[in-house]
mmCIF file of C-alpha atoms in Angstrom:
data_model
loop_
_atom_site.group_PDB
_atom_site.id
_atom_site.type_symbol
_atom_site.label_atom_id
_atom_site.label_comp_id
_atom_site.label_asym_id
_atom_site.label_seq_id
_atom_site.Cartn_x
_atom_site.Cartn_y
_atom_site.Cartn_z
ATOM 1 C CA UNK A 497 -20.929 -54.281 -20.179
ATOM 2 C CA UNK A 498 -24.413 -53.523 -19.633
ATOM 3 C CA UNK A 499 -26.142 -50.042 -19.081
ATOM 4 C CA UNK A 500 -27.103 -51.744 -15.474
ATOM 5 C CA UNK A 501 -23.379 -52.661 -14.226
ATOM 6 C CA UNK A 502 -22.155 -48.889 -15.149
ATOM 7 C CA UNK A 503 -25.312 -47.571 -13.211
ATOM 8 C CA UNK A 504 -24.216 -49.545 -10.080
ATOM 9 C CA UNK A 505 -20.437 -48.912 -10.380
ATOM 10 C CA UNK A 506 -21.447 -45.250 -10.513
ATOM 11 C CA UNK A 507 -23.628 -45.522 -7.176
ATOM 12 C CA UNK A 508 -20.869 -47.423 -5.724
ATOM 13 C CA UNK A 509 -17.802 -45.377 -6.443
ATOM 14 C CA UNK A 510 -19.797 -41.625 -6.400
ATOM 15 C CA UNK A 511 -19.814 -41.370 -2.557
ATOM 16 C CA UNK A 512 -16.344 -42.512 -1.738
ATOM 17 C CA UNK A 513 -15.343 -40.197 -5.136
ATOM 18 C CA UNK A 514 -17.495 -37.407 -3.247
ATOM 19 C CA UNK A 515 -15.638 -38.203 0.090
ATOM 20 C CA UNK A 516 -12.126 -37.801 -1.691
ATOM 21 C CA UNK A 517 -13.207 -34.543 -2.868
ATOM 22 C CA UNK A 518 -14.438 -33.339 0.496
ATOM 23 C CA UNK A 519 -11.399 -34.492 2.309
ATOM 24 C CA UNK A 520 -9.009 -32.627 -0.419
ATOM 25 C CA UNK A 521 -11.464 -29.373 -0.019
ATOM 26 C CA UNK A 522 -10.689 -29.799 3.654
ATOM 27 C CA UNK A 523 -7.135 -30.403 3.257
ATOM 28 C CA UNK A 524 -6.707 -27.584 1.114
ATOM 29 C CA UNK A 525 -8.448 -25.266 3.355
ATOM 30 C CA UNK A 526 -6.605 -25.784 6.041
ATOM 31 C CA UNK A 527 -3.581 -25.729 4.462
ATOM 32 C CA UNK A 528 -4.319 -21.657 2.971
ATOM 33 C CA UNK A 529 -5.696 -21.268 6.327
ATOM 34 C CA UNK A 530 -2.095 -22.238 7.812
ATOM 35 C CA UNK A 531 -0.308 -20.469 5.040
ATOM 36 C CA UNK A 532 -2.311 -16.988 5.857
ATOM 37 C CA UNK A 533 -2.102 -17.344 9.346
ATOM 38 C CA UNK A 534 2.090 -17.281 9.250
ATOM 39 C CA UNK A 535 2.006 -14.316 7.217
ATOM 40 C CA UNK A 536 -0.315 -12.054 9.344
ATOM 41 C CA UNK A 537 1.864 -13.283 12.157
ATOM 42 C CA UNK A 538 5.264 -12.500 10.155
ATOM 43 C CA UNK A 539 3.816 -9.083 9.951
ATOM 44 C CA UNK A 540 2.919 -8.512 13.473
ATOM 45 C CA UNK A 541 6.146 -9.683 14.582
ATOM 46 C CA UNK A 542 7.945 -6.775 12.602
ATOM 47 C CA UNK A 543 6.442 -4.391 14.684
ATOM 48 C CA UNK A 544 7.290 -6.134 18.017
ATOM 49 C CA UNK A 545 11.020 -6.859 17.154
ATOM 50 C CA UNK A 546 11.751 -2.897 17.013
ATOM 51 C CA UNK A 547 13.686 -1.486 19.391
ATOM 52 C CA UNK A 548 13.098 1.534 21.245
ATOM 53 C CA UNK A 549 15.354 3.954 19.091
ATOM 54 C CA UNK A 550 13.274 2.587 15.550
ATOM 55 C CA UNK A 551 10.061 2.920 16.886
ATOM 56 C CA UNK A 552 11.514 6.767 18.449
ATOM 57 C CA UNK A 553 12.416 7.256 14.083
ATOM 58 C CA UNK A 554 9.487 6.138 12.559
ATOM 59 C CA UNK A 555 6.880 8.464 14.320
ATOM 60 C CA UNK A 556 9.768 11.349 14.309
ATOM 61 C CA UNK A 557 9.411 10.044 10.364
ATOM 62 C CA UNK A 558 5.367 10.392 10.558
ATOM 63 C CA UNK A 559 5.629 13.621 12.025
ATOM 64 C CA UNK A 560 7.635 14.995 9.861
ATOM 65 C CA UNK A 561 5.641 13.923 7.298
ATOM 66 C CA UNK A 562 2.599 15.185 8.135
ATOM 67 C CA UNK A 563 4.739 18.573 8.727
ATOM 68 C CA UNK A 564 5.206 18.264 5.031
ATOM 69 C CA UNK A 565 1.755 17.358 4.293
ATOM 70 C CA UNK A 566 0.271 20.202 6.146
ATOM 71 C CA UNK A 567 3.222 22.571 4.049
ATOM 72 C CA UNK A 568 1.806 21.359 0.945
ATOM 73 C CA UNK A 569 -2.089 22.111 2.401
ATOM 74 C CA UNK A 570 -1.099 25.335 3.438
ATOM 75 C CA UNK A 571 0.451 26.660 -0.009
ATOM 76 C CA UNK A 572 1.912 25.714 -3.186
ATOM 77 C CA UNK A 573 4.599 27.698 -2.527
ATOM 78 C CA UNK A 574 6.148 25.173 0.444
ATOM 79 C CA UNK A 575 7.020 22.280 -2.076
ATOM 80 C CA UNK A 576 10.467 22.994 -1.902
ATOM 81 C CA UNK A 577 10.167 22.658 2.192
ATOM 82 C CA UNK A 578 8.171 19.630 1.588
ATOM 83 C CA UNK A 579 9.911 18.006 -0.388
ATOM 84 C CA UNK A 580 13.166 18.438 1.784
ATOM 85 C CA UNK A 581 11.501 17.005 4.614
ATOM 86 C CA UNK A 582 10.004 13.895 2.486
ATOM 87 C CA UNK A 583 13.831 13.422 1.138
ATOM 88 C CA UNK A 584 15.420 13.768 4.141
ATOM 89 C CA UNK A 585 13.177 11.241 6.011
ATOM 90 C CA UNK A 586 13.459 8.341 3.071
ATOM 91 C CA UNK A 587 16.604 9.159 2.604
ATOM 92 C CA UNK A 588 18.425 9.771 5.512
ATOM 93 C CA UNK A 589 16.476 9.565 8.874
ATOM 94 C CA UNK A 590 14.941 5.844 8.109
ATOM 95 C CA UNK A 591 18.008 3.798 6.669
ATOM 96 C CA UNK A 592 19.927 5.102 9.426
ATOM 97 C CA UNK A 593 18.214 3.311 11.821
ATOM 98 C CA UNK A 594 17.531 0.183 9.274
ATOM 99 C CA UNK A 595 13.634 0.926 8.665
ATOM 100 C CA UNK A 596 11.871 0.089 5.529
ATOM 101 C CA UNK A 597 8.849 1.366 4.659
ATOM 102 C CA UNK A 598 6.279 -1.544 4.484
ATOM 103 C CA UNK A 599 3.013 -1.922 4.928
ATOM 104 C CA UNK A 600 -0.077 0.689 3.582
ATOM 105 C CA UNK A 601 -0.305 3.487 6.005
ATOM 106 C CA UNK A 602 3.264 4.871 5.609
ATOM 107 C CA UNK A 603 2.911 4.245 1.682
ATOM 108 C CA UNK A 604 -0.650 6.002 1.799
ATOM 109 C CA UNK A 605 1.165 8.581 3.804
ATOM 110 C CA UNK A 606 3.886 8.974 0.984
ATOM 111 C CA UNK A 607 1.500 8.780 -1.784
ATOM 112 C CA UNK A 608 -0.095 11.563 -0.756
ATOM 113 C CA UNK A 609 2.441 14.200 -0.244
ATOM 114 C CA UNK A 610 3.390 13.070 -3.301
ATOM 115 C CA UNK A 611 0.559 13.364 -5.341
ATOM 116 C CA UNK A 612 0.607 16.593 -3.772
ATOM 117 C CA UNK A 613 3.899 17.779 -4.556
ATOM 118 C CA UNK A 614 3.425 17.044 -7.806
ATOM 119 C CA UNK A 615 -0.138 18.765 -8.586
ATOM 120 C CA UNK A 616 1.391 22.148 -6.141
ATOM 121 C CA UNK A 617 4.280 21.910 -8.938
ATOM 122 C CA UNK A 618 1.674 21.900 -11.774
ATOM 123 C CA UNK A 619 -0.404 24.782 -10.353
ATOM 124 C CA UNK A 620 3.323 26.776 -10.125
ATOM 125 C CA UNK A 621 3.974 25.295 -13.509
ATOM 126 C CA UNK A 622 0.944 27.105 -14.883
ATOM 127 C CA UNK A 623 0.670 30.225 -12.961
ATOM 128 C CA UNK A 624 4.156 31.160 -13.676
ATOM 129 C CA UNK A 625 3.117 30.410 -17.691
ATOM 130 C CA UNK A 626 0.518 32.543 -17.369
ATOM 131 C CA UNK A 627 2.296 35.143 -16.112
ATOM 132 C CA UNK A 628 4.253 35.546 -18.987
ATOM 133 C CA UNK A 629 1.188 35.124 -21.029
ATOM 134 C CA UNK A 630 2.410 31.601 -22.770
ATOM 135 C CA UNK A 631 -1.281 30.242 -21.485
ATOM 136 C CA UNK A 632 -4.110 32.488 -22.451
ATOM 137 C CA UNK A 633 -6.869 32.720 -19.439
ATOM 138 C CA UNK A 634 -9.828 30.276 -19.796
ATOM 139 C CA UNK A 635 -11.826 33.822 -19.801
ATOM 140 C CA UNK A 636 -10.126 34.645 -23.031
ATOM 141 C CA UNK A 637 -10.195 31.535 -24.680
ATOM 142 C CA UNK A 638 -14.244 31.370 -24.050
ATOM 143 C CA UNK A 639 -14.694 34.712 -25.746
ATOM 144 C CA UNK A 640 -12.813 33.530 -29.158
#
Protein backbone atom coordinates (compact mmCIF):
# COMPACT_ATOMS: atom_id res chain seq x y z
CA UNK A 1 0.00 0.00 0.00
CA UNK A 2 0.96 3.35 -0.93
CA UNK A 3 0.94 6.63 1.23
CA UNK A 4 -1.74 7.81 -1.65
CA UNK A 5 -4.41 4.80 -1.26
CA UNK A 6 -4.42 5.35 2.77
CA UNK A 7 -4.89 9.20 2.08
CA UNK A 8 -8.01 8.43 -0.05
CA UNK A 9 -9.44 5.61 2.13
CA UNK A 10 -9.18 8.16 4.93
CA UNK A 11 -11.20 10.93 2.87
CA UNK A 12 -13.55 8.28 1.95
CA UNK A 13 -14.40 6.58 5.19
CA UNK A 14 -13.88 10.03 7.61
CA UNK A 15 -17.34 11.49 6.76
CA UNK A 16 -19.49 8.44 6.97
CA UNK A 17 -17.07 7.60 10.33
CA UNK A 18 -18.05 11.34 11.34
CA UNK A 19 -21.79 10.61 10.49
CA UNK A 20 -21.75 7.38 12.78
CA UNK A 21 -20.49 9.44 15.49
CA UNK A 22 -23.07 12.18 15.09
CA UNK A 23 -25.92 9.80 14.84
CA UNK A 24 -24.67 7.86 18.20
CA UNK A 25 -24.22 11.56 19.90
CA UNK A 26 -27.82 11.99 18.83
CA UNK A 27 -28.96 8.72 19.88
CA UNK A 28 -27.45 9.02 23.09
CA UNK A 29 -28.89 12.32 23.77
CA UNK A 30 -32.06 11.51 23.33
CA UNK A 31 -31.97 8.58 25.06
CA UNK A 32 -30.64 10.65 28.70
CA UNK A 33 -33.08 13.10 27.54
CA UNK A 34 -35.90 10.25 27.77
CA UNK A 35 -34.34 8.73 30.81
CA UNK A 36 -34.48 12.32 32.78
CA UNK A 37 -37.67 13.18 31.59
CA UNK A 38 -39.41 9.82 33.39
CA UNK A 39 -37.79 10.64 36.50
CA UNK A 40 -38.88 14.34 36.91
CA UNK A 41 -42.25 12.96 35.96
CA UNK A 42 -41.99 9.93 38.60
CA UNK A 43 -41.46 12.70 41.02
CA UNK A 44 -44.27 14.91 40.17
CA UNK A 45 -46.58 12.13 40.17
CA UNK A 46 -45.82 11.44 43.99
CA UNK A 47 -47.23 14.52 44.86
CA UNK A 48 -50.44 14.14 42.77
CA UNK A 49 -51.23 10.50 43.91
CA UNK A 50 -51.75 11.81 47.69
CA UNK A 51 -54.84 11.77 49.05
CA UNK A 52 -56.49 14.35 50.91
CA UNK A 53 -55.73 12.99 54.54
CA UNK A 54 -51.54 12.77 53.48
CA UNK A 55 -51.37 15.97 52.08
CA UNK A 56 -53.72 17.23 55.58
CA UNK A 57 -50.23 15.24 57.59
CA UNK A 58 -47.50 16.52 55.84
CA UNK A 59 -48.14 20.35 56.29
CA UNK A 60 -49.62 19.45 59.99
CA UNK A 61 -45.82 17.74 59.81
CA UNK A 62 -44.26 21.22 58.39
CA UNK A 63 -45.96 23.09 60.89
CA UNK A 64 -45.00 21.42 63.51
CA UNK A 65 -41.75 21.61 62.47
CA UNK A 66 -41.28 24.95 62.08
CA UNK A 67 -43.01 25.10 65.74
CA UNK A 68 -39.88 23.30 66.69
CA UNK A 69 -37.64 25.37 64.69
CA UNK A 70 -38.89 28.59 66.03
CA UNK A 71 -38.48 26.67 69.89
CA UNK A 72 -34.99 26.14 69.12
CA UNK A 73 -34.66 30.13 67.76
CA UNK A 74 -36.28 31.27 70.68
CA UNK A 75 -33.97 29.50 73.42
CA UNK A 76 -31.68 26.77 74.09
CA UNK A 77 -33.60 25.82 76.73
CA UNK A 78 -36.74 24.36 74.35
CA UNK A 79 -34.62 21.38 72.90
CA UNK A 80 -36.33 19.03 74.89
CA UNK A 81 -39.85 20.51 73.34
CA UNK A 82 -38.19 20.42 70.06
CA UNK A 83 -37.04 17.55 69.92
CA UNK A 84 -40.44 15.90 71.03
CA UNK A 85 -42.14 17.50 68.31
CA UNK A 86 -39.33 16.45 65.59
CA UNK A 87 -39.74 12.69 67.13
CA UNK A 88 -43.15 12.61 67.25
CA UNK A 89 -43.65 13.81 63.61
CA UNK A 90 -40.90 11.16 62.03
CA UNK A 91 -41.91 8.88 64.16
CA UNK A 92 -45.36 8.72 64.63
CA UNK A 93 -47.52 11.33 62.72
CA UNK A 94 -45.86 10.48 59.07
CA UNK A 95 -45.73 6.52 58.96
CA UNK A 96 -49.15 6.57 60.11
CA UNK A 97 -50.40 7.89 57.19
CA UNK A 98 -47.57 6.03 54.90
CA UNK A 99 -45.39 9.30 54.11
CA UNK A 100 -41.74 9.23 53.53
CA UNK A 101 -39.75 11.97 53.64
CA UNK A 102 -38.24 12.55 50.10
CA UNK A 103 -37.19 15.13 48.30
CA UNK A 104 -34.85 18.42 49.67
CA UNK A 105 -37.15 20.81 51.33
CA UNK A 106 -38.46 18.49 54.11
CA UNK A 107 -34.73 17.12 54.52
CA UNK A 108 -33.43 20.87 54.54
CA UNK A 109 -36.23 21.37 56.97
CA UNK A 110 -34.92 18.42 59.22
CA UNK A 111 -31.38 19.28 58.84
CA UNK A 112 -31.84 22.28 60.31
CA UNK A 113 -33.61 21.71 63.50
CA UNK A 114 -31.19 19.35 63.76
CA UNK A 115 -28.16 21.06 63.42
CA UNK A 116 -29.85 23.14 65.80
CA UNK A 117 -30.67 20.82 68.40
CA UNK A 118 -27.49 19.72 68.48
CA UNK A 119 -25.38 23.15 68.72
CA UNK A 120 -28.52 24.43 71.60
CA UNK A 121 -27.24 21.03 73.36
CA UNK A 122 -23.57 22.14 73.07
CA UNK A 123 -24.17 25.71 74.32
CA UNK A 124 -26.16 23.78 77.52
CA UNK A 125 -23.29 21.37 77.45
CA UNK A 126 -20.88 24.21 78.15
CA UNK A 127 -22.74 26.62 80.21
CA UNK A 128 -23.69 24.04 82.66
CA UNK A 129 -19.58 23.12 82.70
CA UNK A 130 -18.91 26.36 83.39
CA UNK A 131 -21.02 26.64 86.03
CA UNK A 132 -19.33 24.29 87.98
CA UNK A 133 -16.13 25.83 86.92
CA UNK A 134 -14.81 22.53 84.85
CA UNK A 135 -14.25 25.26 81.80
CA UNK A 136 -12.34 28.29 82.85
CA UNK A 137 -13.86 31.65 81.08
CA UNK A 138 -12.05 32.70 77.84
CA UNK A 139 -11.47 36.04 80.09
CA UNK A 140 -9.38 33.97 82.41
CA UNK A 141 -7.62 31.93 80.14
CA UNK A 142 -6.41 35.31 78.15
CA UNK A 143 -4.96 36.73 81.34
CA UNK A 144 -2.62 33.47 82.04
Amino acid sequence: MNVDSIVDWINETLPEILKLFFLIAILAGIFVGTFLFIRWLRRQDGRERMTPAQRKAEADAVQKLLRAQHLLMESDHNVAEAQKLRDQVIIEDLPKYKIRILGKDPKSLLTDIDNRIRGAKIRLGRAAAKEFGQIADSEDEDML
